[in-house]
Every structure is written in C-alpha cells, then in structure tokens.
mmCIF file of C-alpha atoms and ligand atoms in Angstrom:
data_model
loop_
_atom_site.group_PDB
_atom_site.id
_atom_site.type_symbol
_atom_site.label_atom_id
_atom_site.label_comp_id
_atom_site.label_asym_id
_atom_site.label_seq_id
_atom_site.Cartn_x
_atom_site.Cartn_y
_atom_site.Cartn_z
ATOM 1 C CA MET A 6 0.000 0.000 0.000
ATOM 2 C CA LEU A 7 1.133 3.494 -0.656
ATOM 3 C CA LEU A 8 -0.053 6.004 1.858
ATOM 4 C CA LEU A 9 0.499 9.665 2.179
ATOM 5 C CA PHE A 10 0.138 10.936 5.679
ATOM 6 C CA SER A 11 1.127 13.909 7.686
ATOM 7 C CA SER A 12 3.643 13.749 10.412
ATOM 8 C CA GLY A 13 5.179 16.532 12.395
ATOM 9 C CA GLY A 14 4.021 19.138 9.945
ATOM 10 C CA GLY A 15 5.550 17.429 6.947
ATOM 11 C CA LEU A 16 4.222 14.842 4.592
ATOM 12 C CA LEU A 17 5.825 11.470 4.611
ATOM 13 C CA LEU A 18 5.556 8.582 2.283
ATOM 14 C CA ALA A 19 4.886 5.267 3.880
ATOM 15 C CA GLY A 20 5.240 2.035 2.037
ATOM 16 C CA CYS A 21 6.538 -1.447 2.354
ATOM 17 C CA ALA A 22 8.652 -1.655 -0.764
ATOM 18 C CA ALA A 23 12.280 -2.360 -0.294
ATOM 19 C CA MET A 24 14.523 -1.463 -3.191
ATOM 20 C CA PRO A 25 16.304 -4.550 -4.381
ATOM 21 C CA PRO A 26 19.921 -4.228 -5.359
ATOM 22 C CA ARG A 27 20.898 -2.998 -8.764
ATOM 23 C CA GLY A 28 21.631 -6.089 -10.701
ATOM 24 C CA GLU A 29 22.434 -5.852 -14.326
ATOM 25 C CA PRO A 30 23.275 -2.588 -15.938
ATOM 26 C CA PRO A 31 20.183 -0.482 -16.008
ATOM 27 C CA SER A 32 19.252 1.798 -18.720
ATOM 28 C CA ALA A 33 17.829 5.131 -18.418
ATOM 29 C CA GLY A 34 17.814 5.058 -22.110
ATOM 30 C CA GLY A 35 17.573 8.169 -24.137
ATOM 31 C CA PRO A 36 16.699 9.457 -27.488
ATOM 32 C CA PRO A 37 19.124 8.575 -30.117
ATOM 33 C CA PRO A 38 20.849 6.885 -27.285
ATOM 34 C CA GLY A 39 18.318 5.404 -25.019
ATOM 35 C CA GLU A 40 19.803 2.041 -24.610
ATOM 36 C CA GLY A 41 21.338 -0.105 -22.124
ATOM 37 C CA GLY A 42 20.466 -3.196 -20.492
ATOM 38 C CA PRO A 43 17.954 -4.250 -18.097
ATOM 39 C CA PRO A 44 17.242 -2.514 -14.957
ATOM 40 C CA PRO A 45 16.773 -4.899 -12.191
ATOM 41 C CA ALA A 46 14.214 -3.007 -10.433
ATOM 42 C CA PRO A 47 12.151 -2.803 -7.538
ATOM 43 C CA ALA A 48 9.426 -5.224 -6.859
ATOM 44 C CA GLY A 49 7.219 -2.649 -5.291
ATOM 45 C CA PRO A 50 3.906 -3.168 -3.641
ATOM 46 C CA LYS A 51 0.964 -3.826 -5.886
ATOM 47 C CA ALA A 52 -1.066 -0.810 -4.991
ATOM 48 C CA PRO A 53 -3.903 0.515 -7.087
ATOM 49 C CA LEU A 54 -2.282 2.966 -9.428
ATOM 50 C CA PRO A 55 -3.651 6.464 -9.139
ATOM 51 C CA ARG A 56 -3.920 8.347 -12.403
ATOM 52 C CA GLU A 57 -3.995 11.881 -11.176
ATOM 53 C CA THR A 58 -1.329 14.469 -11.555
ATOM 54 C CA ALA A 59 1.768 13.720 -9.543
ATOM 55 C CA ARG A 60 1.666 15.675 -6.325
ATOM 56 C CA VAL A 61 4.662 17.278 -4.779
ATOM 57 C CA ALA A 62 5.076 15.991 -1.276
ATOM 58 C CA LYS A 63 7.273 18.022 1.006
ATOM 59 C CA ILE A 64 9.443 15.424 2.607
ATOM 60 C CA PRO A 65 11.911 16.089 5.363
ATOM 61 C CA PRO A 66 15.270 15.343 3.717
ATOM 62 C CA ALA A 67 16.033 12.775 6.368
ATOM 63 C CA ALA A 68 13.045 10.703 5.242
ATOM 64 C CA LEU A 69 14.382 10.275 1.712
ATOM 65 C CA PRO A 70 17.107 7.795 0.971
ATOM 66 C CA LEU A 71 19.335 10.341 -0.716
ATOM 67 C CA PRO A 72 23.096 10.018 -0.628
ATOM 68 C CA ARG A 73 24.842 12.736 1.317
ATOM 69 C CA TYR A 74 28.314 14.062 1.092
ATOM 70 C CA ASP A 75 28.235 15.791 4.412
ATOM 71 C CA LYS A 76 25.788 17.808 6.462
ATOM 72 C CA SER A 77 25.941 20.712 4.069
ATOM 73 C CA GLY A 78 24.914 19.008 0.885
ATOM 74 C CA MET A 79 24.694 16.184 -1.561
ATOM 75 C CA ARG A 80 27.789 14.316 -2.507
ATOM 76 C CA PRO A 81 28.829 14.686 -6.141
ATOM 77 C CA VAL A 82 27.944 12.082 -8.747
ATOM 78 C CA ARG A 83 30.867 9.797 -9.554
ATOM 79 C CA VAL A 84 30.859 9.317 -13.320
ATOM 80 C CA LEU A 85 33.173 6.807 -14.966
ATOM 81 C CA LEU A 86 34.696 8.738 -17.872
ATOM 82 C CA ALA A 87 37.145 6.260 -19.171
ATOM 83 C CA GLY A 88 37.942 2.756 -18.122
ATOM 84 C CA ARG A 89 40.746 0.427 -19.147
ATOM 85 C CA ARG A 90 42.956 2.850 -20.994
ATOM 86 C CA LYS A 91 46.695 2.881 -21.284
ATOM 87 C CA ASP A 92 46.972 6.654 -21.502
ATOM 88 C CA LEU A 93 44.872 9.617 -20.616
ATOM 89 C CA SER A 94 45.338 13.251 -21.541
ATOM 90 C CA VAL A 95 44.345 15.810 -18.918
ATOM 91 C CA GLU A 96 44.266 19.519 -19.760
ATOM 92 C CA GLY A 97 43.730 22.617 -17.696
ATOM 93 C CA GLU A 98 45.103 25.993 -16.783
ATOM 94 C CA ALA A 99 47.132 24.560 -13.917
ATOM 95 C CA VAL A 100 46.723 20.831 -13.561
ATOM 96 C CA ARG A 101 47.382 19.721 -9.997
ATOM 97 C CA ALA A 102 47.470 16.269 -8.487
ATOM 98 C CA TRP A 103 47.061 15.083 -4.915
ATOM 99 C CA ASN A 104 47.837 11.641 -3.588
ATOM 100 C CA ALA A 105 45.576 9.512 -1.391
ATOM 101 C CA ALA A 106 46.939 11.226 1.699
ATOM 102 C CA GLY A 107 45.831 14.609 0.328
ATOM 103 C CA ASN A 108 49.319 15.931 -0.401
ATOM 104 C CA LEU A 109 49.921 17.983 -3.522
ATOM 105 C CA VAL A 110 52.403 15.904 -5.527
ATOM 106 C CA ALA A 111 52.467 17.478 -8.978
ATOM 107 C CA GLU A 112 51.530 20.592 -10.901
ATOM 108 C CA ASP A 113 51.701 21.260 -14.619
ATOM 109 C CA GLY A 114 50.396 23.955 -16.906
ATOM 110 C CA GLY A 115 48.538 23.029 -20.077
ATOM 111 C CA ALA A 116 48.291 19.365 -20.831
ATOM 112 C CA VAL A 117 49.741 16.332 -19.151
ATOM 113 C CA THR A 118 49.590 12.739 -20.292
ATOM 114 C CA LEU A 119 49.076 10.061 -17.700
ATOM 115 C CA SER A 120 49.861 6.418 -18.307
ATOM 116 C CA ALA A 121 49.548 3.242 -16.295
ATOM 117 C CA ARG A 122 52.612 1.477 -14.964
ATOM 118 C CA GLY A 123 51.136 -1.604 -13.376
ATOM 119 C CA GLU A 124 49.398 -0.340 -10.255
ATOM 120 C CA ARG A 125 51.105 3.068 -10.444
ATOM 121 C CA ILE A 126 50.569 6.188 -12.529
ATOM 122 C CA ARG A 127 53.192 7.909 -14.665
ATOM 123 C CA TRP A 128 52.729 11.681 -14.750
ATOM 124 C CA GLY A 129 54.063 13.171 -17.987
ATOM 125 C CA GLY A 130 57.505 11.928 -18.885
ATOM 126 C CA GLU A 131 59.219 11.155 -15.603
ATOM 127 C CA LYS A 132 57.374 11.082 -12.322
ATOM 128 C CA VAL A 133 55.560 7.981 -11.166
ATOM 129 C CA PHE A 134 53.035 8.073 -8.330
ATOM 130 C CA ASP A 135 51.022 5.616 -6.315
ATOM 131 C CA SER A 136 47.418 5.189 -7.414
ATOM 132 C CA PRO A 137 45.000 6.905 -7.097
ATOM 133 C CA LEU A 138 45.570 10.570 -7.911
ATOM 134 C CA ASP A 139 42.983 13.296 -7.465
ATOM 135 C CA ILE A 140 43.399 15.860 -10.235
ATOM 136 C CA ALA A 141 41.877 19.320 -10.558
ATOM 137 C CA SER A 142 42.435 22.687 -12.173
ATOM 138 C CA PRO A 143 41.073 26.054 -10.970
ATOM 139 C CA SER A 144 39.163 26.636 -14.215
ATOM 140 C CA GLY A 145 38.107 23.035 -14.720
ATOM 141 C CA LEU A 146 39.659 20.132 -16.593
ATOM 142 C CA GLN A 147 39.394 18.691 -20.075
ATOM 143 C CA VAL A 148 39.595 14.915 -19.928
ATOM 144 C CA GLY A 149 39.106 12.865 -23.073
ATOM 145 C CA GLY A 150 37.301 15.794 -24.698
ATOM 146 C CA LYS A 151 34.944 16.338 -21.770
ATOM 147 C CA HIS A 152 34.945 19.523 -19.701
ATOM 148 C CA LEU A 153 34.648 18.845 -15.987
ATOM 149 C CA PRO A 154 34.075 21.391 -13.275
ATOM 150 C CA GLY A 155 35.460 19.479 -10.316
ATOM 151 C CA ARG A 156 38.072 16.916 -9.564
ATOM 152 C CA VAL A 157 38.810 13.710 -11.413
ATOM 153 C CA ARG A 158 40.173 10.616 -9.713
ATOM 154 C CA VAL A 159 42.538 8.563 -11.812
ATOM 155 C CA ALA A 160 43.435 5.053 -10.686
ATOM 156 C CA ALA A 161 45.753 2.437 -12.197
ATOM 157 C CA LYS A 162 44.915 -1.234 -12.110
ATOM 158 C CA GLN A 163 46.816 -3.978 -13.882
ATOM 159 C CA GLY A 164 48.391 -1.572 -16.336
ATOM 160 C CA GLN A 165 45.190 0.283 -17.158
ATOM 161 C CA LEU A 166 43.821 3.674 -16.162
ATOM 162 C CA HIS A 167 40.335 4.420 -14.907
ATOM 163 C CA ALA A 168 39.120 8.007 -14.615
ATOM 164 C CA VAL A 169 36.124 9.002 -12.521
ATOM 165 C CA ALA A 170 34.754 12.559 -12.505
ATOM 166 C CA PHE A 171 33.106 14.030 -9.421
ATOM 167 C CA VAL A 172 30.250 16.162 -10.755
ATOM 168 C CA PRO A 173 27.840 18.282 -8.690
ATOM 169 C CA LEU A 174 24.375 16.705 -8.901
ATOM 170 C CA GLU A 175 22.474 19.521 -10.594
ATOM 171 C CA GLU A 176 25.269 20.158 -13.100
ATOM 172 C CA TYR A 177 25.151 16.460 -13.945
ATOM 173 C CA VAL A 178 21.358 16.622 -14.414
ATOM 174 C CA ALA A 179 21.515 19.610 -16.795
ATOM 175 C CA ALA A 180 24.393 18.057 -18.761
ATOM 176 C CA VAL A 181 22.597 14.713 -19.171
ATOM 177 C CA VAL A 182 19.300 16.327 -20.194
ATOM 178 C CA SER A 183 21.238 18.289 -22.839
ATOM 179 C CA ARG A 184 22.494 15.071 -24.401
ATOM 180 C CA GLU A 185 19.430 12.887 -23.912
ATOM 181 C CA ALA A 186 16.853 15.385 -25.218
ATOM 182 C CA SER A 187 16.429 17.670 -28.187
ATOM 183 C CA PRO A 188 16.798 21.433 -27.619
ATOM 184 C CA SER A 189 13.552 21.775 -29.589
ATOM 185 C CA PHE A 190 11.643 20.089 -26.760
ATOM 186 C CA HIS A 191 9.047 21.997 -24.773
ATOM 187 C CA PRO A 192 10.356 23.202 -21.378
ATOM 188 C CA GLU A 193 7.789 21.051 -19.519
ATOM 189 C CA ALA A 194 9.049 17.915 -21.317
ATOM 190 C CA LEU A 195 12.615 18.871 -20.390
ATOM 191 C CA SER A 196 11.544 19.370 -16.762
ATOM 192 C CA ALA A 197 9.968 15.897 -16.731
ATOM 193 C CA LEU A 198 13.223 14.473 -18.084
ATOM 194 C CA ALA A 199 15.272 16.387 -15.504
ATOM 195 C CA VAL A 200 13.290 14.723 -12.706
ATOM 196 C CA ALA A 201 13.766 11.305 -14.322
ATOM 197 C CA VAL A 202 17.516 11.872 -14.813
ATOM 198 C CA ARG A 203 17.963 13.085 -11.219
ATOM 199 C CA THR A 204 15.958 10.202 -9.738
ATOM 200 C CA TYR A 205 17.829 7.676 -11.847
ATOM 201 C CA VAL A 206 21.256 8.865 -10.763
ATOM 202 C CA LEU A 207 20.307 9.228 -7.102
ATOM 203 C CA GLN A 208 19.112 5.653 -7.119
ATOM 204 C CA ALA A 209 22.398 4.624 -8.700
ATOM 205 C CA MET A 210 24.282 6.558 -5.992
ATOM 206 C CA GLU A 211 22.269 4.833 -3.319
ATOM 207 C CA LYS A 212 23.480 1.411 -4.387
ATOM 208 C CA PRO A 213 26.516 1.889 -6.630
ATOM 209 C CA ARG A 214 27.209 -0.974 -8.965
ATOM 210 C CA HIS A 215 30.920 -0.366 -8.554
ATOM 211 C CA PRO A 216 32.806 0.752 -5.474
ATOM 212 C CA ALA A 217 34.600 3.535 -7.353
ATOM 213 C CA HIS A 218 31.803 4.992 -9.488
ATOM 214 C CA ASP A 219 28.029 5.442 -9.507
ATOM 215 C CA VAL A 220 27.301 5.600 -13.222
ATOM 216 C CA GLU A 221 29.010 5.272 -16.573
ATOM 217 C CA SER A 222 29.044 8.135 -19.056
ATOM 218 C CA GLY A 223 27.474 6.303 -22.000
ATOM 219 C CA VAL A 224 24.155 4.773 -22.944
ATOM 220 C CA GLU A 225 24.610 2.036 -20.345
ATOM 221 C CA ASP A 226 23.437 4.666 -17.879
ATOM 222 C CA GLN A 227 22.806 8.225 -19.009
ATOM 223 C CA VAL A 228 24.820 10.041 -21.655
ATOM 224 C CA PHE A 229 27.216 12.523 -20.034
ATOM 225 C CA GLU A 230 29.670 14.452 -22.186
ATOM 226 C CA GLY A 231 30.900 17.094 -19.803
ATOM 227 C CA THR A 232 29.413 20.268 -18.414
ATOM 228 C CA ASP A 233 30.352 22.831 -21.050
ATOM 229 C CA ASN A 234 28.146 23.743 -24.013
ATOM 230 C CA VAL A 235 24.994 23.034 -22.042
ATOM 231 C CA PRO A 236 22.416 25.489 -23.426
ATOM 232 C CA ASP A 237 20.349 27.522 -20.988
ATOM 233 C CA VAL A 238 17.134 25.707 -21.821
ATOM 234 C CA PHE A 239 18.529 22.542 -20.228
ATOM 235 C CA ARG A 240 19.980 24.325 -17.203
ATOM 236 C CA LYS A 241 16.569 25.909 -16.660
ATOM 237 C CA ALA A 242 14.885 22.483 -16.682
ATOM 238 C CA ALA A 243 17.257 21.284 -13.963
ATOM 239 C CA GLU A 244 16.802 24.495 -11.987
ATOM 240 C CA ALA A 245 12.991 24.473 -12.303
ATOM 241 C CA THR A 246 12.845 21.006 -10.730
ATOM 242 C CA ARG A 247 15.836 21.318 -8.411
ATOM 243 C CA GLY A 248 15.851 18.546 -5.803
ATOM 244 C CA GLU A 249 12.662 16.884 -7.092
ATOM 245 C CA VAL A 250 12.571 13.121 -7.411
ATOM 246 C CA LEU A 251 10.004 10.403 -8.022
ATOM 247 C CA THR A 252 9.369 7.923 -5.262
ATOM 248 C CA PHE A 253 7.382 4.763 -4.937
ATOM 249 C CA GLY A 254 6.693 3.000 -1.685
ATOM 250 C CA GLY A 255 9.015 5.398 0.104
ATOM 251 C CA SER A 256 11.988 4.600 -2.131
ATOM 252 C CA LEU A 257 13.372 6.299 -5.204
ATOM 253 C CA ALA A 258 11.588 5.087 -8.330
ATOM 254 C CA ARG A 259 13.404 3.481 -11.236
ATOM 255 C CA THR A 260 12.879 6.229 -13.790
ATOM 256 C CA VAL A 261 13.935 4.661 -17.060
ATOM 257 C CA TYR A 262 13.047 6.482 -20.269
ATOM 258 C CA HIS A 263 13.503 6.188 -24.003
ATOM 259 C CA SER A 264 13.206 8.282 -27.143
ATOM 260 C CA THR A 265 10.010 7.094 -28.819
ATOM 261 C CA CYS A 266 7.696 4.227 -27.913
ATOM 262 C CA GLY A 267 6.063 4.036 -31.343
ATOM 263 C CA GLY A 268 2.507 3.845 -30.033
ATOM 264 C CA ARG A 269 2.703 1.705 -26.928
ATOM 265 C CA THR A 270 5.288 1.522 -24.137
ATOM 266 C CA GLU A 271 6.829 -1.763 -23.018
ATOM 267 C CA THR A 272 6.520 -3.311 -19.574
ATOM 268 C CA ALA A 273 9.603 -3.729 -17.409
ATOM 269 C CA LYS A 274 8.546 -7.350 -17.015
ATOM 270 C CA ASP A 275 8.625 -8.027 -20.747
ATOM 271 C CA ALA A 276 11.824 -6.047 -21.325
ATOM 272 C CA TRP A 277 13.855 -7.220 -18.336
ATOM 273 C CA GLY A 278 11.884 -9.941 -16.569
ATOM 274 C CA THR A 279 11.058 -7.974 -13.440
ATOM 275 C CA ASP A 280 7.638 -6.554 -12.742
ATOM 276 C CA VAL A 281 7.695 -2.932 -11.614
ATOM 277 C CA PRO A 282 4.280 -1.518 -10.659
ATOM 278 C CA TYR A 283 4.848 1.856 -12.318
ATOM 279 C CA LEU A 284 6.592 0.505 -15.444
ATOM 280 C CA ARG A 285 3.646 -1.082 -17.187
ATOM 281 C CA SER A 286 2.566 -0.762 -20.798
ATOM 282 C CA LEU A 287 0.400 2.134 -21.860
ATOM 283 C CA VAL A 288 -0.935 3.411 -25.140
ATOM 284 C CA CYS A 289 0.925 6.564 -26.206
ATOM 285 C CA ASP A 290 -0.309 8.523 -29.177
ATOM 286 C CA ASP A 291 1.626 11.671 -28.303
ATOM 287 C CA CYS A 292 4.848 10.681 -30.065
ATOM 288 C CA LEU A 293 3.302 10.839 -33.540
ATOM 289 C CA ASP A 294 5.631 13.631 -34.663
ATOM 290 C CA SER A 295 8.796 11.883 -33.550
ATOM 291 C CA PRO A 296 11.280 11.603 -36.423
ATOM 292 C CA VAL A 297 11.768 7.947 -35.441
ATOM 293 C CA ARG A 298 8.102 7.045 -35.073
ATOM 294 C CA LYS A 299 8.851 4.761 -38.045
ATOM 295 C CA TRP A 300 12.190 3.522 -39.262
ATOM 296 C CA GLN A 301 13.788 1.082 -41.665
ATOM 297 C CA TYR A 302 17.198 -0.447 -41.767
ATOM 298 C CA ARG A 303 18.743 -2.461 -44.582
ATOM 299 C CA MET A 304 21.128 -5.132 -43.308
ATOM 300 C CA THR A 305 23.378 -6.856 -45.814
ATOM 301 C CA ARG A 306 24.019 -10.591 -45.636
ATOM 302 C CA LYS A 307 27.641 -9.906 -44.759
ATOM 303 C CA GLU A 308 26.601 -7.743 -41.843
ATOM 304 C CA GLY A 309 24.036 -10.324 -40.752
ATOM 305 C CA ARG A 310 26.791 -12.937 -40.632
ATOM 306 C CA ARG A 311 28.919 -10.630 -38.527
ATOM 307 C CA VAL A 312 26.045 -10.087 -36.088
ATOM 308 C CA ALA A 313 25.357 -13.837 -35.972
ATOM 309 C CA LEU A 314 29.025 -14.482 -35.236
ATOM 310 C CA ALA A 315 28.951 -11.943 -32.405
ATOM 311 C CA LEU A 316 26.076 -13.951 -30.979
ATOM 312 C CA GLY A 317 27.943 -17.244 -31.282
ATOM 313 C CA VAL A 318 26.667 -18.589 -34.627
ATOM 314 C CA ARG A 319 29.173 -19.086 -37.465
ATOM 315 C CA ALA A 320 26.808 -18.646 -40.396
ATOM 316 C CA ASP A 321 27.138 -19.315 -44.126
ATOM 317 C CA GLU A 322 25.424 -17.668 -47.064
ATOM 318 C CA ASP A 323 22.183 -19.448 -46.163
ATOM 319 C CA LEU A 324 21.793 -17.469 -42.905
ATOM 320 C CA ARG A 325 18.186 -16.930 -41.846
ATOM 321 C CA LEU A 326 17.057 -14.336 -39.308
ATOM 322 C CA GLU A 327 13.542 -14.634 -37.942
ATOM 323 C CA ILE A 328 11.506 -13.302 -35.057
ATOM 324 C CA ALA A 329 10.781 -16.329 -32.878
ATOM 325 C CA GLY A 330 8.784 -14.722 -30.092
ATOM 326 C CA ARG A 331 7.073 -11.468 -29.156
ATOM 327 C CA SER A 332 6.262 -9.691 -25.928
ATOM 328 C CA SER A 333 2.717 -8.811 -24.891
ATOM 329 C CA THR A 334 3.126 -5.417 -26.587
ATOM 330 C CA GLY A 335 4.219 -6.956 -29.876
ATOM 331 C CA ARG A 336 7.934 -6.277 -29.560
ATOM 332 C CA ALA A 337 10.331 -9.005 -30.663
ATOM 333 C CA SER A 338 11.525 -10.976 -27.643
ATOM 334 C CA ARG A 339 13.433 -13.817 -29.356
ATOM 335 C CA ILE A 340 15.335 -13.955 -32.641
ATOM 336 C CA ARG A 341 16.087 -17.228 -34.413
ATOM 337 C CA ILE A 342 19.459 -17.380 -36.149
ATOM 338 C CA ALA A 343 19.727 -20.369 -38.468
ATOM 339 C CA SER A 344 22.382 -21.538 -40.899
ATOM 340 C CA GLY A 345 23.132 -25.027 -42.230
ATOM 341 C CA GLY A 346 21.987 -27.464 -39.617
ATOM 342 C CA VAL A 347 22.375 -24.977 -36.760
ATOM 343 C CA SER A 348 19.479 -23.009 -35.330
ATOM 344 C CA ARG A 349 19.792 -20.863 -32.262
ATOM 345 C CA GLU A 350 17.398 -18.556 -30.508
ATOM 346 C CA THR A 351 18.742 -15.493 -28.781
ATOM 347 C CA ALA A 352 17.186 -12.692 -26.737
ATOM 348 C CA ALA A 353 16.055 -9.994 -29.142
ATOM 349 C CA ALA A 354 17.654 -7.346 -26.914
ATOM 350 C CA ALA A 355 21.040 -9.070 -27.335
ATOM 351 C CA PHE A 356 20.516 -9.187 -31.093
ATOM 352 C CA ARG A 357 19.720 -5.468 -31.133
ATOM 353 C CA ARG A 358 22.842 -4.644 -29.128
ATOM 354 C CA ALA A 359 25.013 -6.726 -31.489
ATOM 355 C CA ALA A 360 23.435 -5.156 -34.596
ATOM 356 C CA GLY A 361 23.839 -1.644 -33.175
ATOM 357 C CA TYR A 362 21.206 0.395 -31.359
ATOM 358 C CA ALA A 363 21.303 3.078 -34.035
ATOM 359 C CA HIS A 364 20.571 0.493 -36.750
ATOM 360 C CA VAL A 365 17.912 -1.695 -35.175
ATOM 361 C CA ARG A 366 16.293 1.179 -33.343
ATOM 362 C CA SER A 367 13.652 -0.750 -31.450
ATOM 363 C CA LEU A 368 12.263 -4.244 -31.089
ATOM 364 C CA LYS A 369 8.840 -3.155 -32.324
ATOM 365 C CA MET A 370 9.760 -4.461 -35.748
ATOM 366 C CA GLU A 371 9.496 -6.959 -38.566
ATOM 367 C CA ILE A 372 12.400 -8.649 -40.345
ATOM 368 C CA VAL A 373 11.774 -8.977 -44.094
ATOM 369 C CA PRO A 374 14.215 -10.997 -46.227
ATOM 370 C CA VAL A 375 15.129 -8.964 -49.322
ATOM 371 C CA GLY A 376 17.678 -9.484 -52.061
ATOM 372 C CA ASN A 377 21.047 -9.880 -50.483
ATOM 373 C CA GLY A 378 20.010 -9.339 -46.878
ATOM 374 C CA TRP A 379 17.111 -8.133 -44.764
ATOM 375 C CA LEU A 380 14.946 -5.082 -44.342
ATOM 376 C CA PHE A 381 14.185 -4.238 -40.731
ATOM 377 C CA VAL A 382 10.973 -2.228 -40.525
ATOM 378 C CA GLY A 383 10.062 -0.824 -37.144
ATOM 379 C CA GLN A 384 8.495 1.800 -34.959
ATOM 380 C CA GLY A 385 9.999 3.875 -32.155
ATOM 381 C CA TYR A 386 13.489 4.179 -30.757
ATOM 382 C CA GLY A 387 14.801 2.661 -27.563
ATOM 383 C CA HIS A 388 13.712 -0.073 -25.177
ATOM 384 C CA GLY A 389 10.250 1.434 -24.828
ATOM 385 C CA VAL A 390 10.042 1.204 -21.018
ATOM 386 C CA GLY A 391 9.008 4.140 -18.829
ATOM 387 C CA MET A 392 8.756 7.676 -20.175
ATOM 388 C CA CYS A 393 8.478 8.164 -23.931
ATOM 389 C CA GLN A 394 10.350 11.422 -24.472
ATOM 390 C CA TRP A 395 8.670 12.396 -27.732
ATOM 391 C CA GLY A 396 5.377 11.480 -26.075
ATOM 392 C CA ALA A 397 6.272 13.751 -23.174
ATOM 393 C CA ASN A 398 7.000 16.521 -25.664
ATOM 394 C CA GLY A 399 3.671 15.911 -27.410
ATOM 395 C CA MET A 400 1.859 16.160 -24.069
ATOM 396 C CA ALA A 401 3.726 19.371 -23.195
ATOM 397 C CA LYS A 402 2.812 20.923 -26.539
ATOM 398 C CA ASN A 403 -0.811 20.117 -25.713
ATOM 399 C CA GLY A 404 -0.573 22.108 -22.512
ATOM 400 C CA LYS A 405 0.317 19.416 -19.977
ATOM 401 C CA GLY A 406 2.807 20.202 -17.219
ATOM 402 C CA TYR A 407 5.761 18.069 -16.190
ATOM 403 C CA ARG A 408 3.909 16.659 -13.191
ATOM 404 C CA GLU A 409 1.117 15.352 -15.417
ATOM 405 C CA ILE A 410 3.706 13.916 -17.804
ATOM 406 C CA LEU A 411 5.483 12.062 -14.989
ATOM 407 C CA ALA A 412 2.169 10.829 -13.544
ATOM 408 C CA ARG A 413 1.243 9.348 -16.874
ATOM 409 C CA TYR A 414 4.477 7.507 -17.618
ATOM 410 C CA TYR A 415 5.251 6.435 -14.033
ATOM 411 C CA PRO A 416 1.709 5.878 -12.733
ATOM 412 C CA GLY A 417 1.557 5.598 -8.975
ATOM 413 C CA ALA A 418 4.954 7.198 -8.351
ATOM 414 C CA LEU A 419 4.960 10.393 -6.324
ATOM 415 C CA LEU A 420 6.950 13.542 -6.873
ATOM 416 C CA ALA A 421 8.891 14.506 -3.784
ATOM 417 C CA ARG A 422 11.348 17.211 -2.946
ATOM 418 C CA GLY A 423 14.326 16.131 -0.956
ATOM 419 C CA GLY A 424 17.876 17.205 -0.565
ATOM 420 C CA PRO A 425 19.381 20.095 1.296
HETATM 421 ZN ZN1 ZN B 26 5.207 7.325 -27.225
#
C-alpha cells in the first residue's frame, strides 16, 4: 500500500517496498541513445495505481534515501569517464594532483599525459606516483574531450587507467538532459526528463554498482559528455525542478526512459523480466511527430553474418534471421538465427545490441528478407520502457505540465522534494 500521511508538519511517504539491489546494468535510455540493459528493479507493492497528476510531497530530507556528502549538501555524482585505458590526456590551466593522503604531488600547466605502470601512474615523462591521484584545475579540466568542473580521480589497475569525474548533482542533471533530449523540446518535457535523470542517478548513488563509481558516461546509464556547451534551456529544466525526485513506496523510483515508444510503451517485465508496478505498458499517441516514429534499416548478408558471429553462430550464405517470439506489446523478444543445420534462438535485446542500437532502433519491428540481406521495418526508438520522451514533448505541446507527464508515464509514483 502506498499512503500519504502527515507527520510533524511534513508529509511522509509510507510504504513497504524495499529497493532490491541494482543487478544488471540499467538503462535510463535516451533518445538517439536510449539504450542499455535491463534494470533490475524494484518489486514494489501492488497498490492501485492512481492516475492523477503527480503531487509534490514536502518530505523532510532525512526521510528520503538520498546520498549525502556531508551535512551541508549532496555528494557529487561519480561518473566513470574512461575505463581500461593505457593513456589519458588531462588539460587545464594549472593541472594539480594530490595523492591519497591529500598531499599535492604534482603541478603542470597546459596538458599532461598520464599512463599506467602496473598499479602506479606515470605523470608526464618522468614522475611515477602511487594510485590513485585526485586531479583538478582552478578553471576546470578537459579529460578525453569532456569539460569537468570538479576533480577527477585517476586510478591504475593492472596496467590500465580508470578516470572518474566528481560532478555536482544539478550540473550532472543539466548536462545529461542536454544530451538525452532535443533542444527543440518543450520546457515542460525537459523538466519531466530532468526529474527522471535526477531520480535515476540518485538511485544509482544509493546502491553503486561499482565501489569507485556510480554511473558510466554512455548509454549504459545516461549520456554525459561534460558540463560545457549546455544550453540555458537545459539548465533551466534542472533548476525548475531542483531537488525533485520520483518515489514509490518510500523509495526512489526506477525512472527509465527512451526516445520514442512508437505507439505503446513496453513493460519492465517483458523487457527485463522484473515486474515494476509503475513501469507497465500504456498506449501513447503523443509521439506521432517523432522523427523515429517509423524507421527502416537495410542489413546486408555480410553484416548479418557478422552479427550472428557476435552472438555465437558461425553462419554461411544461407543465414536466416527470424523473429521467434514477441512480448505482450508486440515487440520481438526472441530472434532465431539459423544456418546449415544450426538453429539458435537469442534474446532480441542481445541481437539489437550486437546489430547496433542506431541500426535496429527498437524491437517493435518486422524482419523482411530482401535481395542480399534483410529489411528491418520498425516503430519507435529505444527499449520502450518508462517515459516516452517524444510522447512527453507531445503532451507538453498540448498544454500538460511536467507533473502530469510524470504521472502518466510512471503511474503511482509520487513527486517529492528532498535534498538540502
Ligand atoms: Zn510514445
């Protein structure tokens, strides 16, 4: 049951849902991006799902499971920028490095190249330091083409470097929204996305998948390409919803989203095998003007053989690709790969990943054999679970506010304001 009751002047959420651990890589998904694997996801209580506009509950910060850095504020988001690299170029006005004990050990102007030496880090040409190093520059750093406002921790493990940026929460939210959404989107749609992005990352920070970082910077989590060149429209969306998150059963909700559902969203159960009360399928006719409402992709036989090989089937010229099963919303769930006497069925999501998310844009599709290959004909872009971003934009253009948008795509979840 989900109850809203008043206590000590504030409103609290009461529920019995416990958030299960993050299992496989989740996917917030995004527009052109919008991919990633399965979110594990909360098996929340099966409460009747209210359909009204999401209400903002004023929740004492202590009642929300938000990660804290110290008493004064939220800890920064730890974003994995680069993993398993031999070298890394770090640029800044004055690039400084501190060791684990907090002592300043190096300073360089301009650019410095770091490289892994076993479990140690070579700084430029000569110096070698113990791992990890915390690196910062007064005016921010450029690391691998990304501008970062705060410090970056670089660690060496088995001859490879890993770089993790520490990014203030709201700067992270604005930067992700700027890469996951189109600048042409209505401000209310961008606000809805900002809440989803913030909730997603706070949940990741609550139970980090990795001891050294909370999220990755690609489509596995949410696309983050640094904090510069973030247009005002995106910063305003983060600012307008500052501190707001979606909760369910007293815990942060799993706010996955995608570009375009193509007419009907997918259930978390069908996409990832775990039922989530607020991630059910719904009819969405608001994404009609999405540029990827319909798509086609021509796959050559050669490419099909490469994809089959990536999935463990060494195929000949007689390769056949067929949809072998569909989810309750009509999306492909299994793909049969057959060649010679071998026939194998694979999860359609794995097939899509191997073929490339930008090619096979969704699983709401047909595979038509043509000439020397196949024509993939589909609708929508992304995994289809949770908020349809072009649908959110359609709703906003029709006068709906971000709370109504969130209430529609995450029915039963409540908007709450936490944080300092
Ligand atoms: Zn839609």
